[in-house]
mmCIF file with all atom_site columns, C-alpha atoms in Angstrom:
data_model
loop_
_atom_site.group_PDB
_atom_site.id
_atom_site.type_symbol
_atom_site.label_atom_id
_atom_site.label_alt_id
_atom_site.label_comp_id
_atom_site.label_asym_id
_atom_site.label_entity_id
_atom_site.label_seq_id
_atom_site.pdbx_PDB_ins_code
_atom_site.Cartn_x
_atom_site.Cartn_y
_atom_site.Cartn_z
_atom_site.occupancy
_atom_site.B_iso_or_equiv
_atom_site.pdbx_formal_charge
_atom_site.auth_seq_id
_atom_site.auth_comp_id
_atom_site.auth_asym_id
_atom_site.auth_atom_id
_atom_site.pdbx_PDB_model_num
ATOM 1   C CA . ASP A 1 1   ? -25.500 -6.229  -10.704 1.00 53.00 ? 1   ASP A CA 1
ATOM 2   C CA . ALA A 1 2   ? -22.375 -4.413  -10.709 1.00 71.00 ? 2   ALA A CA 1
ATOM 3   C CA . GLY A 1 3   ? -19.042 -6.230  -9.648  1.00 92.00 ? 3   GLY A CA 1
ATOM 4   C CA . VAL A 1 4   ? -16.504 -4.738  -7.501  1.00 97.00 ? 4   VAL A CA 1
ATOM 5   C CA . THR A 1 5   ? -15.297 -1.347  -9.277  1.00 97.00 ? 5   THR A CA 1
ATOM 6   C CA . GLN A 1 6   ? -11.894 -0.056  -8.544  1.00 98.00 ? 6   GLN A CA 1
ATOM 7   C CA . SER A 1 7   ? -10.188 3.067   -9.582  1.00 97.00 ? 7   SER A CA 1
ATOM 8   C CA . PRO A 1 8   ? -8.419  4.233   -11.239 1.00 98.00 ? 8   PRO A CA 1
ATOM 9   C CA . THR A 1 9   ? -7.166  1.163   -13.371 1.00 97.00 ? 9   THR A CA 1
ATOM 10  C CA . HIS A 1 10  ? -3.694  2.441   -13.908 1.00 97.00 ? 10  HIS A CA 1
ATOM 11  C CA . LEU A 1 11  ? -1.622  4.951   -12.110 1.00 96.00 ? 11  LEU A CA 1
ATOM 12  C CA . ILE A 1 12  ? 2.105   6.206   -12.239 1.00 98.00 ? 12  ILE A CA 1
ATOM 13  C CA . LYS A 1 13  ? 3.530   8.062   -9.535  1.00 98.00 ? 13  LYS A CA 1
ATOM 14  C CA . THR A 1 14  ? 6.882   9.259   -8.350  1.00 98.00 ? 14  THR A CA 1
ATOM 15  C CA . ARG A 1 15  ? 9.066   7.981   -5.474  1.00 98.00 ? 15  ARG A CA 1
ATOM 16  C CA . GLY A 1 16  ? 8.089   9.995   -2.189  1.00 98.00 ? 16  GLY A CA 1
ATOM 17  C CA . GLN A 1 17  ? 4.540   10.996  -3.489  1.00 98.00 ? 17  GLN A CA 1
ATOM 18  C CA . GLN A 1 18  ? 1.455   9.695   -2.150  1.00 98.00 ? 18  GLN A CA 1
ATOM 19  C CA . VAL A 1 19  ? -1.456  7.511   -3.625  1.00 98.00 ? 19  VAL A CA 1
ATOM 20  C CA . THR A 1 20  ? -5.288  6.969   -2.829  1.00 98.00 ? 20  THR A CA 1
ATOM 21  C CA . LEU A 1 21  ? -6.897  3.946   -4.354  1.00 98.00 ? 21  LEU A CA 1
ATOM 22  C CA . ARG A 1 22  ? -10.693 3.491   -4.370  1.00 98.00 ? 22  ARG A CA 1
ATOM 23  C CA . CYS A 1 23  ? -12.991 0.519   -4.151  1.00 98.00 ? 23  CYS A CA 1
ATOM 24  C CA . SER A 1 24  ? -16.763 0.064   -4.466  1.00 98.00 ? 24  SER A CA 1
ATOM 25  C CA . PRO A 1 25  ? -18.139 -3.455  -3.096  1.00 97.00 ? 25  PRO A CA 1
ATOM 26  C CA . ILE A 1 26  ? -20.793 -5.300  -4.621  1.00 96.00 ? 26  ILE A CA 1
ATOM 27  C CA . SER A 1 27  ? -24.071 -4.015  -3.364  1.00 95.00 ? 27  SER A CA 1
ATOM 28  C CA . GLY A 1 28  ? -25.115 -5.415  -0.028  1.00 93.00 ? 28  GLY A CA 1
ATOM 29  C CA . HIS A 1 29  ? -21.429 -6.608  0.799   1.00 94.00 ? 29  HIS A CA 1
ATOM 30  C CA . LYS A 1 30  ? -20.239 -5.070  4.065   1.00 94.00 ? 30  LYS A CA 1
ATOM 31  C CA . SER A 1 31  ? -16.670 -6.312  4.001   1.00 94.00 ? 31  SER A CA 1
ATOM 32  C CA . VAL A 1 32  ? -13.837 -5.040  2.183   1.00 96.00 ? 32  VAL A CA 1
ATOM 33  C CA . SER A 1 33  ? -10.196 -6.155  1.961   1.00 96.00 ? 33  SER A CA 1
ATOM 34  C CA . TRP A 1 34  ? -7.203  -4.859  0.183   1.00 98.00 ? 34  TRP A CA 1
ATOM 35  C CA . TYR A 1 35  ? -4.445  -6.755  -1.254  1.00 98.00 ? 35  TYR A CA 1
ATOM 36  C CA . GLN A 1 36  ? -0.960  -6.368  -3.160  1.00 98.00 ? 36  GLN A CA 1
ATOM 37  C CA . GLN A 1 37  ? -0.123  -8.404  -6.013  1.00 97.00 ? 37  GLN A CA 1
ATOM 38  C CA . VAL A 1 38  ? 3.404   -8.425  -7.099  1.00 96.00 ? 38  VAL A CA 1
ATOM 39  C CA . LEU A 1 39  ? 3.852   -9.506  -10.564 1.00 91.00 ? 39  LEU A CA 1
ATOM 40  C CA . GLY A 1 40  ? 4.481   -13.202 -10.403 1.00 90.00 ? 40  GLY A CA 1
ATOM 41  C CA . GLN A 1 41  ? 3.429   -13.790 -6.877  1.00 93.00 ? 41  GLN A CA 1
ATOM 42  C CA . GLY A 1 42  ? 0.129   -14.393 -5.196  1.00 95.00 ? 42  GLY A CA 1
ATOM 43  C CA . PRO A 1 43  ? -1.889  -11.701 -3.513  1.00 97.00 ? 43  PRO A CA 1
ATOM 44  C CA . GLN A 1 44  ? -0.786  -10.396 0.057   1.00 97.00 ? 44  GLN A CA 1
ATOM 45  C CA . PHE A 1 45  ? -3.420  -9.173  2.474   1.00 97.00 ? 45  PHE A CA 1
ATOM 46  C CA . ILE A 1 46  ? -3.117  -5.476  3.592   1.00 98.00 ? 46  ILE A CA 1
ATOM 47  C CA . PHE A 1 47  ? -6.355  -4.723  5.426   1.00 95.00 ? 47  PHE A CA 1
ATOM 48  C CA . GLN A 1 48  ? -9.868  -6.009  6.210   1.00 95.00 ? 48  GLN A CA 1
ATOM 49  C CA . TYR A 1 49  ? -12.555 -3.468  6.889   1.00 95.00 ? 49  TYR A CA 1
ATOM 50  C CA . TYR A 1 50  ? -16.125 -4.541  8.261   1.00 93.00 ? 50  TYR A CA 1
ATOM 51  C CA . GLU A 1 51  ? -18.863 -2.372  9.275   1.00 91.00 ? 51  GLU A CA 1
ATOM 52  C CA . LYS A 1 52  ? -16.470 0.529   8.771   1.00 91.00 ? 52  LYS A CA 1
ATOM 53  C CA . GLU A 1 53  ? -13.895 -0.600  11.282  1.00 94.00 ? 53  GLU A CA 1
ATOM 54  C CA . GLU A 1 54  ? -10.626 -2.108  10.832  1.00 95.00 ? 54  GLU A CA 1
ATOM 55  C CA . ARG A 1 55  ? -10.872 -6.043  11.549  1.00 93.00 ? 55  ARG A CA 1
ATOM 56  C CA . GLY A 1 56  ? -7.521  -7.177  10.252  1.00 93.00 ? 56  GLY A CA 1
ATOM 57  C CA . ARG A 1 57  ? -3.937  -5.964  9.183   1.00 95.00 ? 57  ARG A CA 1
ATOM 58  C CA . GLY A 1 58  ? -1.275  -7.857  7.280   1.00 95.00 ? 58  GLY A CA 1
ATOM 59  C CA . ASN A 1 59  ? 2.377   -7.200  7.514   1.00 95.00 ? 59  ASN A CA 1
ATOM 60  C CA . PHE A 1 60  ? 2.721   -4.091  5.651   1.00 97.00 ? 60  PHE A CA 1
ATOM 61  C CA . PRO A 1 61  ? 4.162   -0.522  7.116   1.00 97.00 ? 61  PRO A CA 1
ATOM 62  C CA . ASP A 1 62  ? 2.562   2.181   8.652   1.00 97.00 ? 62  ASP A CA 1
ATOM 63  C CA . ARG A 1 63  ? 2.773   4.211   5.381   1.00 98.00 ? 63  ARG A CA 1
ATOM 64  C CA . PHE A 1 64  ? -0.284  1.947   4.289   1.00 98.00 ? 64  PHE A CA 1
ATOM 65  C CA . SER A 1 65  ? -3.678  3.184   5.531   1.00 98.00 ? 65  SER A CA 1
ATOM 66  C CA . ALA A 1 66  ? -7.251  2.523   4.952   1.00 98.00 ? 66  ALA A CA 1
ATOM 67  C CA . ARG A 1 67  ? -10.721 3.305   5.736   1.00 97.00 ? 67  ARG A CA 1
ATOM 68  C CA . GLN A 1 68  ? -14.012 2.417   5.059   1.00 97.00 ? 68  GLN A CA 1
ATOM 69  C CA . PHE A 1 69  ? -16.941 4.815   4.357   1.00 97.00 ? 69  PHE A CA 1
ATOM 70  C CA . PRO A 1 70  ? -20.909 4.525   5.444   1.00 96.00 ? 70  PRO A CA 1
ATOM 71  C CA . ASN A 1 71  ? -21.779 3.311   1.964   1.00 95.00 ? 71  ASN A CA 1
ATOM 72  C CA . TYR A 1 72  ? -19.239 0.558   2.541   1.00 96.00 ? 72  TYR A CA 1
ATOM 73  C CA . SER A 1 73  ? -16.806 1.836   -0.112  1.00 97.00 ? 73  SER A CA 1
ATOM 74  C CA . SER A 1 74  ? -13.190 1.871   0.690   1.00 98.00 ? 74  SER A CA 1
ATOM 75  C CA . GLU A 1 75  ? -9.939  3.902   0.127   1.00 98.00 ? 75  GLU A CA 1
ATOM 76  C CA . LEU A 1 76  ? -6.387  2.625   0.351   1.00 98.00 ? 76  LEU A CA 1
ATOM 77  C CA . ASN A 1 77  ? -3.888  5.236   0.932   1.00 98.00 ? 77  ASN A CA 1
ATOM 78  C CA . VAL A 1 78  ? 0.217   4.611   0.289   1.00 98.00 ? 78  VAL A CA 1
ATOM 79  C CA . ASN A 1 79  ? 2.382   7.487   1.714   1.00 98.00 ? 79  ASN A CA 1
ATOM 80  C CA . ALA A 1 80  ? 6.097   8.200   0.731   1.00 98.00 ? 80  ALA A CA 1
ATOM 81  C CA . LEU A 1 81  ? 5.906   5.783   -2.064  1.00 98.00 ? 81  LEU A CA 1
ATOM 82  C CA . LEU A 1 82  ? 8.888   3.351   -2.741  1.00 98.00 ? 82  LEU A CA 1
ATOM 83  C CA . LEU A 1 83  ? 9.752   1.673   -6.145  1.00 98.00 ? 83  LEU A CA 1
ATOM 84  C CA . GLY A 1 84  ? 8.864   -1.625  -4.212  1.00 97.00 ? 84  GLY A CA 1
ATOM 85  C CA . ASP A 1 85  ? 5.209   -0.584  -4.036  1.00 98.00 ? 85  ASP A CA 1
ATOM 86  C CA . SER A 1 86  ? 4.783   -1.081  -7.775  1.00 98.00 ? 86  SER A CA 1
ATOM 87  C CA . ALA A 1 87  ? 2.346   -3.668  -7.822  1.00 98.00 ? 87  ALA A CA 1
ATOM 88  C CA . LEU A 1 88  ? -1.542  -4.446  -8.642  1.00 97.00 ? 88  LEU A CA 1
ATOM 89  C CA . TYR A 1 89  ? -3.663  -3.694  -5.928  1.00 98.00 ? 89  TYR A CA 1
ATOM 90  C CA . LEU A 1 90  ? -6.755  -5.780  -5.546  1.00 98.00 ? 90  LEU A CA 1
ATOM 91  C CA . CYS A 1 91  ? -9.995  -4.967  -3.479  1.00 98.00 ? 91  CYS A CA 1
ATOM 92  C CA . ALA A 1 92  ? -12.154 -7.804  -2.440  1.00 96.00 ? 92  ALA A CA 1
ATOM 93  C CA . SER A 1 93  ? -15.654 -7.636  -1.409  1.00 96.00 ? 93  SER A CA 1
ATOM 94  C CA . SER A 1 94  ? -17.614 -10.197 0.501   1.00 92.00 ? 94  SER A CA 1
ATOM 95  C CA . LEU A 1 95  ? -21.102 -10.081 2.264   1.00 90.00 ? 95  LEU A CA 1
ATOM 96  C CA . ALA A 1 96  ? -19.330 -10.366 6.026   1.00 82.00 ? 96  ALA A CA 1
ATOM 97  C CA . GLN A 1 97  ? -16.119 -11.295 7.521   1.00 78.00 ? 97  GLN A CA 1
ATOM 98  C CA . ASP A 1 98  ? -16.133 -15.291 7.271   1.00 80.00 ? 98  ASP A CA 1
ATOM 99  C CA . TYR A 1 99  ? -17.476 -15.371 3.673   1.00 84.00 ? 99  TYR A CA 1
ATOM 100 C CA . GLY A 1 100 ? -15.612 -15.914 0.119   1.00 87.00 ? 100 GLY A CA 1
ATOM 101 C CA . TYR A 1 101 ? -14.320 -12.979 -1.811  1.00 91.00 ? 101 TYR A CA 1
ATOM 102 C CA . THR A 1 102 ? -15.022 -11.144 -5.166  1.00 95.00 ? 102 THR A CA 1
ATOM 103 C CA . PHE A 1 103 ? -12.097 -9.394  -6.270  1.00 97.00 ? 103 PHE A CA 1
ATOM 104 C CA . GLY A 1 104 ? -12.091 -6.230  -8.154  1.00 97.00 ? 104 GLY A CA 1
ATOM 105 C CA . SER A 1 105 ? -10.002 -5.919  -11.616 1.00 96.00 ? 105 SER A CA 1
ATOM 106 C CA . GLY A 1 106 ? -7.482  -3.901  -9.523  1.00 97.00 ? 106 GLY A CA 1
ATOM 107 C CA . THR A 1 107 ? -5.486  -0.825  -9.801  1.00 98.00 ? 107 THR A CA 1
ATOM 108 C CA . ARG A 1 108 ? -1.976  -1.269  -11.457 1.00 97.00 ? 108 ARG A CA 1
ATOM 109 C CA . LEU A 1 109 ? 0.442   0.970   -9.613  1.00 98.00 ? 109 LEU A CA 1
ATOM 110 C CA . THR A 1 110 ? 3.637   1.821   -11.059 1.00 98.00 ? 110 THR A CA 1
ATOM 111 C CA . VAL A 1 111 ? 6.315   3.909   -8.892  1.00 98.00 ? 111 VAL A CA 1
ATOM 112 C CA . VAL A 1 112 ? 9.121   5.314   -10.988 1.00 98.00 ? 112 VAL A CA 1
ATOM 113 C CA . GLY B 2 1   ? 2.040   -16.647 10.920  1.00 85.00 ? 1   GLY B CA 1
ATOM 114 C CA . GLU B 2 2   ? 0.470   -18.882 8.431   1.00 91.00 ? 2   GLU B CA 1
ATOM 115 C CA . ASN B 2 3   ? 2.619   -20.155 5.227   1.00 94.00 ? 3   ASN B CA 1
ATOM 116 C CA . VAL B 2 4   ? 0.961   -21.840 2.366   1.00 97.00 ? 4   VAL B CA 1
ATOM 117 C CA . GLU B 2 5   ? 3.246   -24.095 -0.086  1.00 97.00 ? 5   GLU B CA 1
ATOM 118 C CA . GLN B 2 6   ? 1.891   -24.685 -3.454  1.00 98.00 ? 6   GLN B CA 1
ATOM 119 C CA . HIS B 2 7   ? 2.950   -27.456 -6.203  1.00 97.00 ? 7   HIS B CA 1
ATOM 120 C CA . PRO B 2 8   ? 4.161   -27.696 -8.942  1.00 98.00 ? 8   PRO B CA 1
ATOM 121 C CA . SER B 2 9   ? 4.801   -24.048 -10.155 1.00 97.00 ? 9   SER B CA 1
ATOM 122 C CA . THR B 2 10  ? 3.931   -24.774 -13.740 1.00 98.00 ? 10  THR B CA 1
ATOM 123 C CA . LEU B 2 11  ? 1.751   -27.938 -14.808 1.00 98.00 ? 11  LEU B CA 1
ATOM 124 C CA . SER B 2 12  ? 1.433   -28.809 -18.772 1.00 98.00 ? 12  SER B CA 1
ATOM 125 C CA . VAL B 2 13  ? -1.402  -31.623 -19.504 1.00 98.00 ? 13  VAL B CA 1
ATOM 126 C CA . GLN B 2 14  ? -2.857  -32.716 -22.494 1.00 98.00 ? 14  GLN B CA 1
ATOM 127 C CA . GLU B 2 15  ? -6.224  -31.463 -23.360 1.00 98.00 ? 15  GLU B CA 1
ATOM 128 C CA . GLY B 2 16  ? -8.984  -34.145 -21.847 1.00 98.00 ? 16  GLY B CA 1
ATOM 129 C CA . ASP B 2 17  ? -6.441  -34.985 -19.194 1.00 98.00 ? 17  ASP B CA 1
ATOM 130 C CA . SER B 2 18  ? -6.609  -34.618 -15.374 1.00 98.00 ? 18  SER B CA 1
ATOM 131 C CA . ALA B 2 19  ? -4.775  -31.814 -13.583 1.00 98.00 ? 19  ALA B CA 1
ATOM 132 C CA . VAL B 2 20  ? -3.767  -31.765 -9.954  1.00 98.00 ? 20  VAL B CA 1
ATOM 133 C CA . ILE B 2 21  ? -2.449  -28.900 -7.712  1.00 98.00 ? 21  ILE B CA 1
ATOM 134 C CA . LYS B 2 22  ? -1.150  -29.416 -4.184  1.00 98.00 ? 22  LYS B CA 1
ATOM 135 C CA . CYS B 2 23  ? -0.829  -26.976 -1.332  1.00 98.00 ? 23  CYS B CA 1
ATOM 136 C CA . THR B 2 24  ? 0.144   -27.478 2.226   1.00 98.00 ? 24  THR B CA 1
ATOM 137 C CA . TYR B 2 25  ? -0.362  -24.951 5.139   1.00 97.00 ? 25  TYR B CA 1
ATOM 138 C CA . SER B 2 26  ? 1.433   -24.578 8.441   1.00 96.00 ? 26  SER B CA 1
ATOM 139 C CA . ASP B 2 27  ? -1.358  -23.005 10.849  1.00 95.00 ? 27  ASP B CA 1
ATOM 140 C CA . SER B 2 28  ? -3.696  -25.781 12.147  1.00 94.00 ? 28  SER B CA 1
ATOM 141 C CA . ALA B 2 29  ? -6.178  -23.217 13.009  1.00 93.00 ? 29  ALA B CA 1
ATOM 142 C CA . SER B 2 30  ? -6.706  -22.187 9.382   1.00 94.00 ? 30  SER B CA 1
ATOM 143 C CA . ASN B 2 31  ? -10.239 -23.289 8.579   1.00 93.00 ? 31  ASN B CA 1
ATOM 144 C CA . TYR B 2 32  ? -11.073 -21.960 5.007   1.00 94.00 ? 32  TYR B CA 1
ATOM 145 C CA . PHE B 2 33  ? -9.369  -22.930 2.035   1.00 96.00 ? 33  PHE B CA 1
ATOM 146 C CA . PRO B 2 34  ? -10.318 -21.193 -1.530  1.00 96.00 ? 34  PRO B CA 1
ATOM 147 C CA . TRP B 2 35  ? -9.079  -21.842 -4.762  1.00 98.00 ? 35  TRP B CA 1
ATOM 148 C CA . TYR B 2 36  ? -8.574  -18.877 -7.528  1.00 97.00 ? 36  TYR B CA 1
ATOM 149 C CA . LYS B 2 37  ? -8.292  -18.688 -10.925 1.00 98.00 ? 37  LYS B CA 1
ATOM 150 C CA . GLN B 2 38  ? -6.332  -15.867 -12.460 1.00 97.00 ? 38  GLN B CA 1
ATOM 151 C CA . GLU B 2 39  ? -5.945  -15.372 -16.255 1.00 96.00 ? 39  GLU B CA 1
ATOM 152 C CA . LEU B 2 40  ? -3.449  -13.041 -17.701 1.00 92.00 ? 40  LEU B CA 1
ATOM 153 C CA . GLY B 2 41  ? -4.037  -9.346  -16.866 1.00 89.00 ? 41  GLY B CA 1
ATOM 154 C CA . LYS B 2 42  ? -7.495  -10.222 -14.939 1.00 93.00 ? 42  LYS B CA 1
ATOM 155 C CA . ARG B 2 43  ? -8.573  -10.453 -11.278 1.00 95.00 ? 43  ARG B CA 1
ATOM 156 C CA . PRO B 2 44  ? -8.541  -13.632 -9.618  1.00 96.00 ? 44  PRO B CA 1
ATOM 157 C CA . GLN B 2 45  ? -11.659 -15.466 -9.620  1.00 96.00 ? 45  GLN B CA 1
ATOM 158 C CA . LEU B 2 46  ? -13.192 -17.776 -6.873  1.00 95.00 ? 46  LEU B CA 1
ATOM 159 C CA . ILE B 2 47  ? -13.657 -21.352 -8.460  1.00 97.00 ? 47  ILE B CA 1
ATOM 160 C CA . ILE B 2 48  ? -14.153 -23.528 -5.421  1.00 96.00 ? 48  ILE B CA 1
ATOM 161 C CA . ASP B 2 49  ? -13.571 -23.652 -1.613  1.00 95.00 ? 49  ASP B CA 1
ATOM 162 C CA . ILE B 2 50  ? -13.755 -25.550 1.157   1.00 94.00 ? 50  ILE B CA 1
ATOM 163 C CA . ARG B 2 51  ? -14.054 -25.376 5.232   1.00 92.00 ? 51  ARG B CA 1
ATOM 164 C CA . SER B 2 52  ? -12.206 -27.582 7.502   1.00 86.00 ? 52  SER B CA 1
ATOM 165 C CA . ASN B 2 53  ? -15.362 -29.583 8.572   1.00 86.00 ? 53  ASN B CA 1
ATOM 166 C CA . VAL B 2 54  ? -15.633 -31.038 5.134   1.00 84.00 ? 54  VAL B CA 1
ATOM 167 C CA . GLY B 2 55  ? -12.937 -33.382 3.629   1.00 91.00 ? 55  GLY B CA 1
ATOM 168 C CA . GLU B 2 56  ? -14.160 -33.002 -0.005  1.00 95.00 ? 56  GLU B CA 1
ATOM 169 C CA . LYS B 2 57  ? -16.282 -30.887 -2.450  1.00 95.00 ? 57  LYS B CA 1
ATOM 170 C CA . LYS B 2 58  ? -17.057 -30.850 -6.128  1.00 97.00 ? 58  LYS B CA 1
ATOM 171 C CA . ASP B 2 59  ? -18.477 -28.589 -8.565  1.00 95.00 ? 59  ASP B CA 1
ATOM 172 C CA . GLN B 2 60  ? -18.897 -30.212 -12.138 1.00 96.00 ? 60  GLN B CA 1
ATOM 173 C CA . ARG B 2 61  ? -15.066 -30.958 -13.310 1.00 97.00 ? 61  ARG B CA 1
ATOM 174 C CA . ILE B 2 62  ? -13.350 -29.361 -10.384 1.00 98.00 ? 62  ILE B CA 1
ATOM 175 C CA . ALA B 2 63  ? -12.840 -30.800 -6.897  1.00 98.00 ? 63  ALA B CA 1
ATOM 176 C CA . VAL B 2 64  ? -10.841 -29.998 -3.620  1.00 98.00 ? 64  VAL B CA 1
ATOM 177 C CA . THR B 2 65  ? -9.887  -32.317 -1.048  1.00 97.00 ? 65  THR B CA 1
ATOM 178 C CA . LEU B 2 66  ? -8.540  -31.416 2.558   1.00 97.00 ? 66  LEU B CA 1
ATOM 179 C CA . ASN B 2 67  ? -6.476  -33.628 4.768   1.00 95.00 ? 67  ASN B CA 1
ATOM 180 C CA . LYS B 2 68  ? -6.423  -31.676 8.114   1.00 94.00 ? 68  LYS B CA 1
ATOM 181 C CA . THR B 2 69  ? -4.431  -34.147 9.770   1.00 94.00 ? 69  THR B CA 1
ATOM 182 C CA . ALA B 2 70  ? -1.653  -33.709 6.996   1.00 95.00 ? 70  ALA B CA 1
ATOM 183 C CA . LYS B 2 71  ? -2.422  -30.127 6.467   1.00 96.00 ? 71  LYS B CA 1
ATOM 184 C CA . HIS B 2 72  ? -2.682  -30.362 2.966   1.00 95.00 ? 72  HIS B CA 1
ATOM 185 C CA . PHE B 2 73  ? -5.347  -29.612 0.217   1.00 97.00 ? 73  PHE B CA 1
ATOM 186 C CA . SER B 2 74  ? -5.787  -30.323 -3.433  1.00 98.00 ? 74  SER B CA 1
ATOM 187 C CA . LEU B 2 75  ? -7.346  -29.040 -6.794  1.00 98.00 ? 75  LEU B CA 1
ATOM 188 C CA . HIS B 2 76  ? -8.474  -31.466 -8.966  1.00 98.00 ? 76  HIS B CA 1
ATOM 189 C CA . ILE B 2 77  ? -9.601  -30.708 -12.525 1.00 98.00 ? 77  ILE B CA 1
ATOM 190 C CA . THR B 2 78  ? -10.753 -33.456 -14.788 1.00 98.00 ? 78  THR B CA 1
ATOM 191 C CA . GLU B 2 79  ? -11.420 -33.541 -18.691 1.00 98.00 ? 79  GLU B CA 1
ATOM 192 C CA . THR B 2 80  ? -9.144  -30.319 -18.977 1.00 98.00 ? 80  THR B CA 1
ATOM 193 C CA . GLN B 2 81  ? -9.957  -27.605 -21.814 1.00 97.00 ? 81  GLN B CA 1
ATOM 194 C CA . PRO B 2 82  ? -8.142  -24.973 -23.218 1.00 96.00 ? 82  PRO B CA 1
ATOM 195 C CA . GLU B 2 83  ? -10.131 -22.375 -21.406 1.00 96.00 ? 83  GLU B CA 1
ATOM 196 C CA . ASP B 2 84  ? -8.747  -24.069 -18.175 1.00 98.00 ? 84  ASP B CA 1
ATOM 197 C CA . SER B 2 85  ? -5.276  -22.532 -19.073 1.00 98.00 ? 85  SER B CA 1
ATOM 198 C CA . ALA B 2 86  ? -4.368  -19.888 -16.209 1.00 98.00 ? 86  ALA B CA 1
ATOM 199 C CA . VAL B 2 87  ? -2.525  -19.182 -12.906 1.00 98.00 ? 87  VAL B CA 1
ATOM 200 C CA . TYR B 2 88  ? -4.455  -20.987 -9.939  1.00 98.00 ? 88  TYR B CA 1
ATOM 201 C CA . PHE B 2 89  ? -3.732  -19.960 -6.390  1.00 98.00 ? 89  PHE B CA 1
ATOM 202 C CA . CYS B 2 90  ? -4.535  -21.791 -3.137  1.00 98.00 ? 90  CYS B CA 1
ATOM 203 C CA . ALA B 2 91  ? -5.164  -19.857 -0.009  1.00 97.00 ? 91  ALA B CA 1
ATOM 204 C CA . ALA B 2 92  ? -5.772  -20.605 3.771   1.00 96.00 ? 92  ALA B CA 1
ATOM 205 C CA . ARG B 2 93  ? -7.296  -18.381 6.447   1.00 94.00 ? 93  ARG B CA 1
ATOM 206 C CA . ARG B 2 94  ? -7.707  -18.947 10.182  1.00 90.00 ? 94  ARG B CA 1
ATOM 207 C CA . GLY B 2 95  ? -10.730 -16.788 11.207  1.00 79.00 ? 95  GLY B CA 1
ATOM 208 C CA . GLY B 2 96  ? -13.008 -14.356 9.396   1.00 72.00 ? 96  GLY B CA 1
ATOM 209 C CA . ALA B 2 97  ? -10.720 -10.895 10.396  1.00 80.00 ? 97  ALA B CA 1
ATOM 210 C CA . ASP B 2 98  ? -7.724  -12.699 9.026   1.00 86.00 ? 98  ASP B CA 1
ATOM 211 C CA . GLY B 2 99  ? -6.713  -12.110 5.562   1.00 93.00 ? 99  GLY B CA 1
ATOM 212 C CA . LEU B 2 100 ? -5.994  -15.061 3.091   1.00 95.00 ? 100 LEU B CA 1
ATOM 213 C CA . THR B 2 101 ? -2.715  -16.392 2.901   1.00 96.00 ? 101 THR B CA 1
ATOM 214 C CA . PHE B 2 102 ? -1.994  -17.364 -0.702  1.00 97.00 ? 102 PHE B CA 1
ATOM 215 C CA . GLY B 2 103 ? 0.344   -19.861 -2.484  1.00 97.00 ? 103 GLY B CA 1
ATOM 216 C CA . LYS B 2 104 ? 2.685   -18.744 -5.123  1.00 96.00 ? 104 LYS B CA 1
ATOM 217 C CA . GLY B 2 105 ? 0.462   -19.834 -7.836  1.00 98.00 ? 105 GLY B CA 1
ATOM 218 C CA . THR B 2 106 ? 0.524   -22.722 -10.449 1.00 98.00 ? 106 THR B CA 1
ATOM 219 C CA . HIS B 2 107 ? 0.841   -21.958 -14.107 1.00 98.00 ? 107 HIS B CA 1
ATOM 220 C CA . LEU B 2 108 ? -1.561  -24.539 -15.745 1.00 98.00 ? 108 LEU B CA 1
ATOM 221 C CA . ILE B 2 109 ? -1.111  -24.931 -19.479 1.00 98.00 ? 109 ILE B CA 1
ATOM 222 C CA . ILE B 2 110 ? -3.536  -27.021 -21.653 1.00 97.00 ? 110 ILE B CA 1
ATOM 223 C CA . GLN B 2 111 ? -1.912  -28.665 -24.683 1.00 95.00 ? 111 GLN B CA 1
ATOM 224 C CA . PRO B 2 112 ? -4.201  -29.176 -27.485 1.00 91.00 ? 112 PRO B CA 1
#
């Protein structure tokens, strides 16, 4: 079985640009969550989607948005990129809302 | 919101000895407490988790204990091996729609 797949693995963007990150959950998993991990810190919660609806949101600005598709894959969008958005963006897949997560390998975003 | 404190930030133990990592949480409504292991450049991997209706859980060399009254939980690794070297994160969550709140991590070093 494939694990959680994220694309791209690495990305370099310029300040002010927009970026879209993609995630495919484990087959059968209906919940996808997004986390931001800055170097040397624990992951920080951005969004949770379950059955294609936003179910939870962390303390991130409106520049961050996401959606989940009918096949349960998900996209995270970040507009007006700032240098401080440079981080590892992790997607986590779970069967449903109250289950444990399996993380993907992440997308390393560098904003210059 | 929830706040998770994790100690120590670095822990060095001799191979074969035990390691203990401690976390405290602030929100008494939190009911799910996972532990993740993250090797350098890799994704966080769930190693054990516990829910608030259980005081202790064990899986081979790894155990987690939870004290709801004191709002702290601990990870115990016995008979440590070189492959246990990694950063370990504790986390807490209230309900299914809430994201995980992570501690800052413990860098565990196993000395040969």
